[in-house]
Tab-separated table of C-alpha atoms in Angstrom:
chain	number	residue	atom	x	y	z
A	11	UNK	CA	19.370	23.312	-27.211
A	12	UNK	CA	18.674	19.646	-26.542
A	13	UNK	CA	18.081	20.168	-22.839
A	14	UNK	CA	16.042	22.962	-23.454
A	15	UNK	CA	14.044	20.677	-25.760
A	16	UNK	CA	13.698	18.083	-23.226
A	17	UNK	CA	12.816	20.039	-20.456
A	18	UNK	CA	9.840	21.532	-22.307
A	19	UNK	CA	8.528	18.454	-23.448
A	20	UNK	CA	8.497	16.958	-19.998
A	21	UNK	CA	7.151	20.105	-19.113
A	22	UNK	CA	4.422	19.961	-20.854
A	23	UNK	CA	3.522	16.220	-19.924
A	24	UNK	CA	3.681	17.232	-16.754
A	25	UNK	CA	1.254	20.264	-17.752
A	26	UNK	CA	-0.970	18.489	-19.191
A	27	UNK	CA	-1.235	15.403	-16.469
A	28	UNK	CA	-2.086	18.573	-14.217
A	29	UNK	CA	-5.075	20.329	-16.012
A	30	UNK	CA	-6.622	16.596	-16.880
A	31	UNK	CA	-6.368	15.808	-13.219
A	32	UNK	CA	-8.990	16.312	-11.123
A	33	UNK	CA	-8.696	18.622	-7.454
A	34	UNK	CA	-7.243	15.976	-5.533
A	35	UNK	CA	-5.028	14.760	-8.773
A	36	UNK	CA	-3.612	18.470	-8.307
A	37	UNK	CA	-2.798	17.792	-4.960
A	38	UNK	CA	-1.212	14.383	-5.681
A	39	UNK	CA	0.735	16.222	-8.296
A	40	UNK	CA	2.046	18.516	-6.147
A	41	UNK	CA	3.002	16.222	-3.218
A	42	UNK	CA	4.072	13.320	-5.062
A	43	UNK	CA	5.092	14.849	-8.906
A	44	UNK	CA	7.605	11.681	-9.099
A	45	UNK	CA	4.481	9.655	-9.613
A	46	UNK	CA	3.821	12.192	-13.148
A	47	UNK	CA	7.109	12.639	-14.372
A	48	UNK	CA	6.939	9.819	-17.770
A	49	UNK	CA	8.295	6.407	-17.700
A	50	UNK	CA	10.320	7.036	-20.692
A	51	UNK	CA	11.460	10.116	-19.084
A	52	UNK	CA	12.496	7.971	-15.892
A	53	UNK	CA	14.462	4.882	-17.197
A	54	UNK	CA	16.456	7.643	-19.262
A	55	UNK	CA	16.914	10.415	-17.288
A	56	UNK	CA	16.537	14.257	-18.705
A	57	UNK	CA	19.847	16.363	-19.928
A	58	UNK	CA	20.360	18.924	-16.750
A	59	UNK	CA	22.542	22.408	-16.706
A	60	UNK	CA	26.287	20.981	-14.595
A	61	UNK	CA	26.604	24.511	-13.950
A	62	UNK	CA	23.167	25.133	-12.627
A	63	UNK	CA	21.903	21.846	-11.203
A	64	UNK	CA	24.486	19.135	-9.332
A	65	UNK	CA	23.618	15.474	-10.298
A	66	UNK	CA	22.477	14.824	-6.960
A	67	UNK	CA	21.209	16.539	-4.398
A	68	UNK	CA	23.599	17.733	-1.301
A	69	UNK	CA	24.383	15.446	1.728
A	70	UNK	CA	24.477	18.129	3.846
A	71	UNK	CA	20.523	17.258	5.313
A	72	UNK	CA	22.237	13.549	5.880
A	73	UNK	CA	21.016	12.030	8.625
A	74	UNK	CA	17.805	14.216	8.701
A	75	UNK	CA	17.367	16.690	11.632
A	76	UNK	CA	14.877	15.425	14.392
A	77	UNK	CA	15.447	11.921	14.579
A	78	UNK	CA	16.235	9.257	16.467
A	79	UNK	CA	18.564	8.441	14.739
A	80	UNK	CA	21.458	11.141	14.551
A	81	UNK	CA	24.791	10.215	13.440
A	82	UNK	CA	26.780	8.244	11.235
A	83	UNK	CA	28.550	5.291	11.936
A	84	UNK	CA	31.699	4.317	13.405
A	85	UNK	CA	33.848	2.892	11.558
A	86	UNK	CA	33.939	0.821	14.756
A	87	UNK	CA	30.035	0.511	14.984
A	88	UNK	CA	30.464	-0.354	11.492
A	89	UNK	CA	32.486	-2.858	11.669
A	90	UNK	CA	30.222	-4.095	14.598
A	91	UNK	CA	27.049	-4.173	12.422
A	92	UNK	CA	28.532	-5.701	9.379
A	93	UNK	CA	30.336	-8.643	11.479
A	94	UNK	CA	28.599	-9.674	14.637
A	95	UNK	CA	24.941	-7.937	13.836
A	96	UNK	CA	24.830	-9.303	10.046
A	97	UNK	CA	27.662	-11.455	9.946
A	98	UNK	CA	28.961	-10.059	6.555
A	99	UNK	CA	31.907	-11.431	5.769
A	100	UNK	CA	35.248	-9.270	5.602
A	101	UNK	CA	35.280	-9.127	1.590
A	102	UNK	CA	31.445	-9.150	1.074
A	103	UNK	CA	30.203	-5.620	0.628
A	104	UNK	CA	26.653	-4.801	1.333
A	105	UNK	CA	24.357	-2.137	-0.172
A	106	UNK	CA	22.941	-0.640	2.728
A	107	UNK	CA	26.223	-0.426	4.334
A	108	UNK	CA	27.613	1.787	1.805
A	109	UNK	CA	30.143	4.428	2.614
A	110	UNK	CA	28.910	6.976	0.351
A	111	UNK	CA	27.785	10.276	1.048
A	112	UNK	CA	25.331	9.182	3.214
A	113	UNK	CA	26.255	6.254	5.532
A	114	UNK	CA	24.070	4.336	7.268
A	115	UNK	CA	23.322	6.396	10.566
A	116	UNK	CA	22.505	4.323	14.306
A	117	UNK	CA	19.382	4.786	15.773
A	118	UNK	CA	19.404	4.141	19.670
A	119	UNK	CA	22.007	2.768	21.149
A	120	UNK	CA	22.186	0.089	24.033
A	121	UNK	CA	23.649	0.881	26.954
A	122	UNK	CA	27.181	-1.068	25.810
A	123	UNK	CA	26.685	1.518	23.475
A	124	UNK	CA	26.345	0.025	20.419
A	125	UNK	CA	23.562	1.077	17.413
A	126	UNK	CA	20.267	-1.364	17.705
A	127	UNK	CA	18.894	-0.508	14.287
A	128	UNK	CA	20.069	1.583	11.512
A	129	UNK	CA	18.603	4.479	8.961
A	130	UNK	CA	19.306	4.097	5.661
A	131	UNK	CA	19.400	5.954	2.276
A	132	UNK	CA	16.738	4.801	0.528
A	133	UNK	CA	18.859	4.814	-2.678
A	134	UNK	CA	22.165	3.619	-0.924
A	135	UNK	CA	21.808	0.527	-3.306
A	136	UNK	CA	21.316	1.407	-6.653
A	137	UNK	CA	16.851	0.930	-6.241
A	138	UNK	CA	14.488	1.889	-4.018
A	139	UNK	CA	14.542	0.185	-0.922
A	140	UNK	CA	13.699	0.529	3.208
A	141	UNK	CA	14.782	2.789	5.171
A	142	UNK	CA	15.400	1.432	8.141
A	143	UNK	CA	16.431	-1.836	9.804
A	144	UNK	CA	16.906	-3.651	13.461
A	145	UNK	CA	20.296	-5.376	13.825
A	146	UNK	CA	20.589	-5.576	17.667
A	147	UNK	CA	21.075	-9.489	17.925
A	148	UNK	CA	19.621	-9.302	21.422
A	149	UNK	CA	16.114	-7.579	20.082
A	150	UNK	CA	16.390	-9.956	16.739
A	151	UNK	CA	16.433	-13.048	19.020
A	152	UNK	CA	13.765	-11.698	21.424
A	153	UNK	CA	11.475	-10.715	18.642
A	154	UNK	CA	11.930	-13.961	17.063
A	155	UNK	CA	10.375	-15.337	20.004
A	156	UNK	CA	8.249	-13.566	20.524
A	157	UNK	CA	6.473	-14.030	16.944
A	158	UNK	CA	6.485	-18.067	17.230
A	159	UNK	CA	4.380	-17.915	20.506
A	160	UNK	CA	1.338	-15.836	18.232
A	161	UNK	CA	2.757	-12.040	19.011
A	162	UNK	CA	1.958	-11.363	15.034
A	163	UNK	CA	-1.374	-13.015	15.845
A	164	UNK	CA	-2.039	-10.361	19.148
A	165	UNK	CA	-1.329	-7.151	17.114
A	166	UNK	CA	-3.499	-8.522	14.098
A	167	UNK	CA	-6.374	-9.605	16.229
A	168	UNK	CA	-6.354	-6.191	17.370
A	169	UNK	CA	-6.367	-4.536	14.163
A	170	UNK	CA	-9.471	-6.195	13.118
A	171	UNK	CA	-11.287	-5.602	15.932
A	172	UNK	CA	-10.354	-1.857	16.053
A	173	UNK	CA	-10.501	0.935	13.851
A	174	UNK	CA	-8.456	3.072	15.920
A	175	UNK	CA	-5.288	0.640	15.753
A	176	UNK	CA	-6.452	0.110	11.697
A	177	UNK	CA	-5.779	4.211	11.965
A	178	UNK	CA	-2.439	3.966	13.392
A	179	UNK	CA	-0.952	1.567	10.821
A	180	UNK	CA	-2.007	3.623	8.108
A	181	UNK	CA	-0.651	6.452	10.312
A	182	UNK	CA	2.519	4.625	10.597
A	183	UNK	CA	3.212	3.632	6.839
A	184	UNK	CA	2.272	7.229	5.743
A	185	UNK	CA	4.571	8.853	7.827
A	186	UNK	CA	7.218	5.990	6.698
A	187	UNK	CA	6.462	6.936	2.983
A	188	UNK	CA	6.945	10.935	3.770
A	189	UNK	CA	10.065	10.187	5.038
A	190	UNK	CA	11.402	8.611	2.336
A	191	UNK	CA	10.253	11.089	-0.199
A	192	UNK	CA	11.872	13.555	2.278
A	193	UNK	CA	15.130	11.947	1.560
A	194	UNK	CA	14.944	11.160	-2.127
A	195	UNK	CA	13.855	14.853	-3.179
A	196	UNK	CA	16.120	16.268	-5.749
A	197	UNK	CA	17.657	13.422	-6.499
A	198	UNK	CA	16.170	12.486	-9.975
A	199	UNK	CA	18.843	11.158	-11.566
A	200	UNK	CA	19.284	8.477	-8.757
A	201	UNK	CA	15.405	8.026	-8.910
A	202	UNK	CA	15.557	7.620	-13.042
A	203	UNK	CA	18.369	4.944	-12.447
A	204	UNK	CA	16.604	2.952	-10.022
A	205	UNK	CA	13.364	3.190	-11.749
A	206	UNK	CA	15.435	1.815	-15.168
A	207	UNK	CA	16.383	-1.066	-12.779
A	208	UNK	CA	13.149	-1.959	-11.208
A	209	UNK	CA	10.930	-1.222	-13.844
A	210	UNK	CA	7.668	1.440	-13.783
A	211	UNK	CA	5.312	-1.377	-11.366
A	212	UNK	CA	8.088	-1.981	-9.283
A	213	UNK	CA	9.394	1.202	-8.640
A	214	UNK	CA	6.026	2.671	-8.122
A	215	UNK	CA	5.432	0.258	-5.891
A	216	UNK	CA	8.704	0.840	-3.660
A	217	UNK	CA	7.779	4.507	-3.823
A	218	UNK	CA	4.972	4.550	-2.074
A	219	UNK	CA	5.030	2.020	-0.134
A	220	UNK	CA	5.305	1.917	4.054
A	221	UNK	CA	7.482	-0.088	6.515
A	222	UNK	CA	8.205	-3.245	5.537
A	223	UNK	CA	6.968	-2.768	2.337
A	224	UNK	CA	3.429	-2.677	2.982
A	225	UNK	CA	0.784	-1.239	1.059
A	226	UNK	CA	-0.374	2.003	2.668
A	227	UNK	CA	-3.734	0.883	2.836
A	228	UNK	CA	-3.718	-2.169	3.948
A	229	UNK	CA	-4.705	-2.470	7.396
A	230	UNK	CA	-5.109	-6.087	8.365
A	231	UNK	CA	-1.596	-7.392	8.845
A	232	UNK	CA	1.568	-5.290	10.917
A	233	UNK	CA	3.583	-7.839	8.905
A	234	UNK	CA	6.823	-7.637	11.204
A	235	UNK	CA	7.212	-6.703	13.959
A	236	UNK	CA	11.188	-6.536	13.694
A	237	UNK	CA	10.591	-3.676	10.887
A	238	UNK	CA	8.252	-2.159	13.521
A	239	UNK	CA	10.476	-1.794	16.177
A	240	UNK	CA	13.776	-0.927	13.873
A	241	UNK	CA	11.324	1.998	12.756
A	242	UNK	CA	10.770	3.400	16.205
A	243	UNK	CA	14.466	3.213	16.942
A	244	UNK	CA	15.266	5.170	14.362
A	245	UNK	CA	12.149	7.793	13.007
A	246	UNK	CA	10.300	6.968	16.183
A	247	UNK	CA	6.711	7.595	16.328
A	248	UNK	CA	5.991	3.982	15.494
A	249	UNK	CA	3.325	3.358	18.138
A	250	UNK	CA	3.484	-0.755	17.063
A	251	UNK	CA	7.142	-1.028	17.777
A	252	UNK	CA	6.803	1.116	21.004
A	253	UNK	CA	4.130	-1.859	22.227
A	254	UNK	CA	6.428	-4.867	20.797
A	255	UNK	CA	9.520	-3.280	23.133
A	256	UNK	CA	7.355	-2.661	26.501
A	257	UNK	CA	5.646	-6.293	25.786
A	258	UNK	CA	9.327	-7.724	25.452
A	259	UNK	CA	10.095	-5.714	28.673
A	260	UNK	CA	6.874	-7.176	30.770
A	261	UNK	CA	8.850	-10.552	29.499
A	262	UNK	CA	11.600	-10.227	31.619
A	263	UNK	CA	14.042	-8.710	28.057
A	264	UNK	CA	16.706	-6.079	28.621
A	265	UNK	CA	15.644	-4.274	25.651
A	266	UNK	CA	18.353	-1.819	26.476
A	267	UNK	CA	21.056	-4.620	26.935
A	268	UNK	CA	21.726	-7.289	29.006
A	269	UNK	CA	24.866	-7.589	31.414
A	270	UNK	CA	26.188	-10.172	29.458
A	271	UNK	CA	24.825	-9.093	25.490
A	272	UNK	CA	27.516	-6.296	25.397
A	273	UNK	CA	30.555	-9.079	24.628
A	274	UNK	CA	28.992	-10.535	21.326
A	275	UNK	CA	28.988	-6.970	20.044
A	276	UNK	CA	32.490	-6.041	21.119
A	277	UNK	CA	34.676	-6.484	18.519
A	278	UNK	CA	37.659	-6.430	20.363
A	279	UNK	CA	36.148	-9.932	22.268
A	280	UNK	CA	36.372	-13.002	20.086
A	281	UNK	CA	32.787	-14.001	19.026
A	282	UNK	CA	34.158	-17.611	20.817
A	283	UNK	CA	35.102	-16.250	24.011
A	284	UNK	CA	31.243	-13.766	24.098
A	285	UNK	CA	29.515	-14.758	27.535
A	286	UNK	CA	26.085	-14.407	25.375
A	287	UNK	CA	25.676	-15.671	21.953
A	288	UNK	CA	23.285	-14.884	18.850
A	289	UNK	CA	20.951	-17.858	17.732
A	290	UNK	CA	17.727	-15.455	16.346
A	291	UNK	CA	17.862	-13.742	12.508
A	292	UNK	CA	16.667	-14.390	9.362
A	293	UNK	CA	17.571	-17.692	7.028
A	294	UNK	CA	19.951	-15.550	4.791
A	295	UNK	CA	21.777	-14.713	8.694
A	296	UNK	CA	21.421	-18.237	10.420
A	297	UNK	CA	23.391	-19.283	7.153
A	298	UNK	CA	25.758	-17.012	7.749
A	299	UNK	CA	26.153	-17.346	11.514
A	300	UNK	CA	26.428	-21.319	10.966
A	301	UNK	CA	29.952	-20.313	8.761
A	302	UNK	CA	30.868	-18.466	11.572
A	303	UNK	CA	30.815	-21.291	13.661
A	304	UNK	CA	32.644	-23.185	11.508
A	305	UNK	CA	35.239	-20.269	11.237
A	306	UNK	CA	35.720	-20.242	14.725
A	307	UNK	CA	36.444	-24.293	15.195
């Protein structure tokens, strides 16, 4: 009787929201009705049938069909990405490498064969987050680079002098944004609990947000160009990170692989012993790669 209660007075909200809305409220409502559902309804989510509805929503779709990015991990790609790509250490667990029912998946691979950016459940931490990332150190370092001699500077420059590359960002983030309310579809429990943790402005925000969290419609900044290119490795159709590669390829990079890159991410070849070594990455990872160092002496 209570979830019968509960369900009709969401119902109703929801009703209501709908005939106050005008036509293209309607057609928010129906292709983003996460956006109506009530905050109180959110941070505690509704009673549901265990007989007739599952908590969550199947894995079965997991990694979605049509990608780049096809299959799960490795448990040796894995262990690949969370030592010599992110330097995790051994006990640290990490969020986004989660081994749930819907593991991180690789995008491309180099030609070592190893994953240079990963997919990602949106909700593999506990809030809403993105859904991809680049971890090949050999594209990390190159980007890097490539971003302190003015590379942000080129692609922005050319956003506000054309309308047709302002087009394709917002092109970009809204296909980013479908995508991840693709993959977080019938899982409103998941959603409510995230939502509790991030609160109604911040959760909102994550929702509809594009790659690298940018605002949809905000066209005068790409933002990073790392986020860019881990996007086309693994969605693809990111026209910015298609550029960034080919510009690092007119720059003499093996965006594929190097002959040499292959040893750092072989995990059966002591990081010591690697003919090529990582020096590129965020703070959080230069802090981490500096205890690997000192691991290794």
């Amino acid at each position: 009787a209570a979830t019968s209660v509960a369900l009709a007075v969401a119902a109703a909200e929801v009703a209501a929201a709908a005939v106050a809305a005008t036509t293209g409220g309607i057609a928010a409502l129906v292709a983003e009705p996460w956006r109506w559902l009530p905050v109180a309804r959110l941070r505690r989510p509704l009673p549901r049938c265990r007989r007739c509805t599952p908590l969550a929503s199947s894995a079965a779709d997991w990694p979605p069909a049509g990608l780049p990015a096809e299959t799960p991990l490795s448990a040796e790609e894995m262990r690949c990405v969370r030592e010599r790509h992110l330097l995790l250490r051994h006990n640290k667990e990490s969020g986004i490498l989660s081994t749930s029912a819907r593991p991180p998946c690789g995008g491309r691979h180099c030609k070592h064969g190893w994953p240079q950016a990963l997919l990602l459940d949106p909700l593999s931490s506990g809030i809403v987050n993105d859904l991809s990332r680049l971890t090949c150190p050999l594209l990390v370092e190159a980007i890097d680079h490539y971003e302190r001699e003015g590379g942000m500077d080129e692609f922005n420059a050319r956003l506000a002098e054309d309308e047709s590359s302002r087009t394709e960002l917002r092109e970009i983030n809204q296909a980013y944004r479908r995508l991840r309310e693709d993959l977080v579809r019938g899982r409103e429990e998941e959603l409510g609990i995230a939502q509790a943790k991030m609160g109604p402005h911040g959760f909102r925000g994550a929702m509809t947000a594009g790659v690298a969290k940018m605002t949809v419609e905000k066209t005068s900044d790409v933002k990073c160009l790392h986020a860019h290119v881990g996007d086309e490795l693994t969605r693809g159709g990111n026209e910015i990170g298609r550029r960034v590669l080919e510009t690092l390829e007119a720059k003499g990079v093996e965006t594929q692989g190097s002959a040499l890159c292959g040893d750092y991410c072989n995990i059966a070849i002591p990081v010591a012993d690697a003919r090529w070594k990582f020096h590129g990455g965020k703070n959080h990872v230069k802090k981490r790669r500096s205890i690997q160092k000192r691991q290794i002496k």
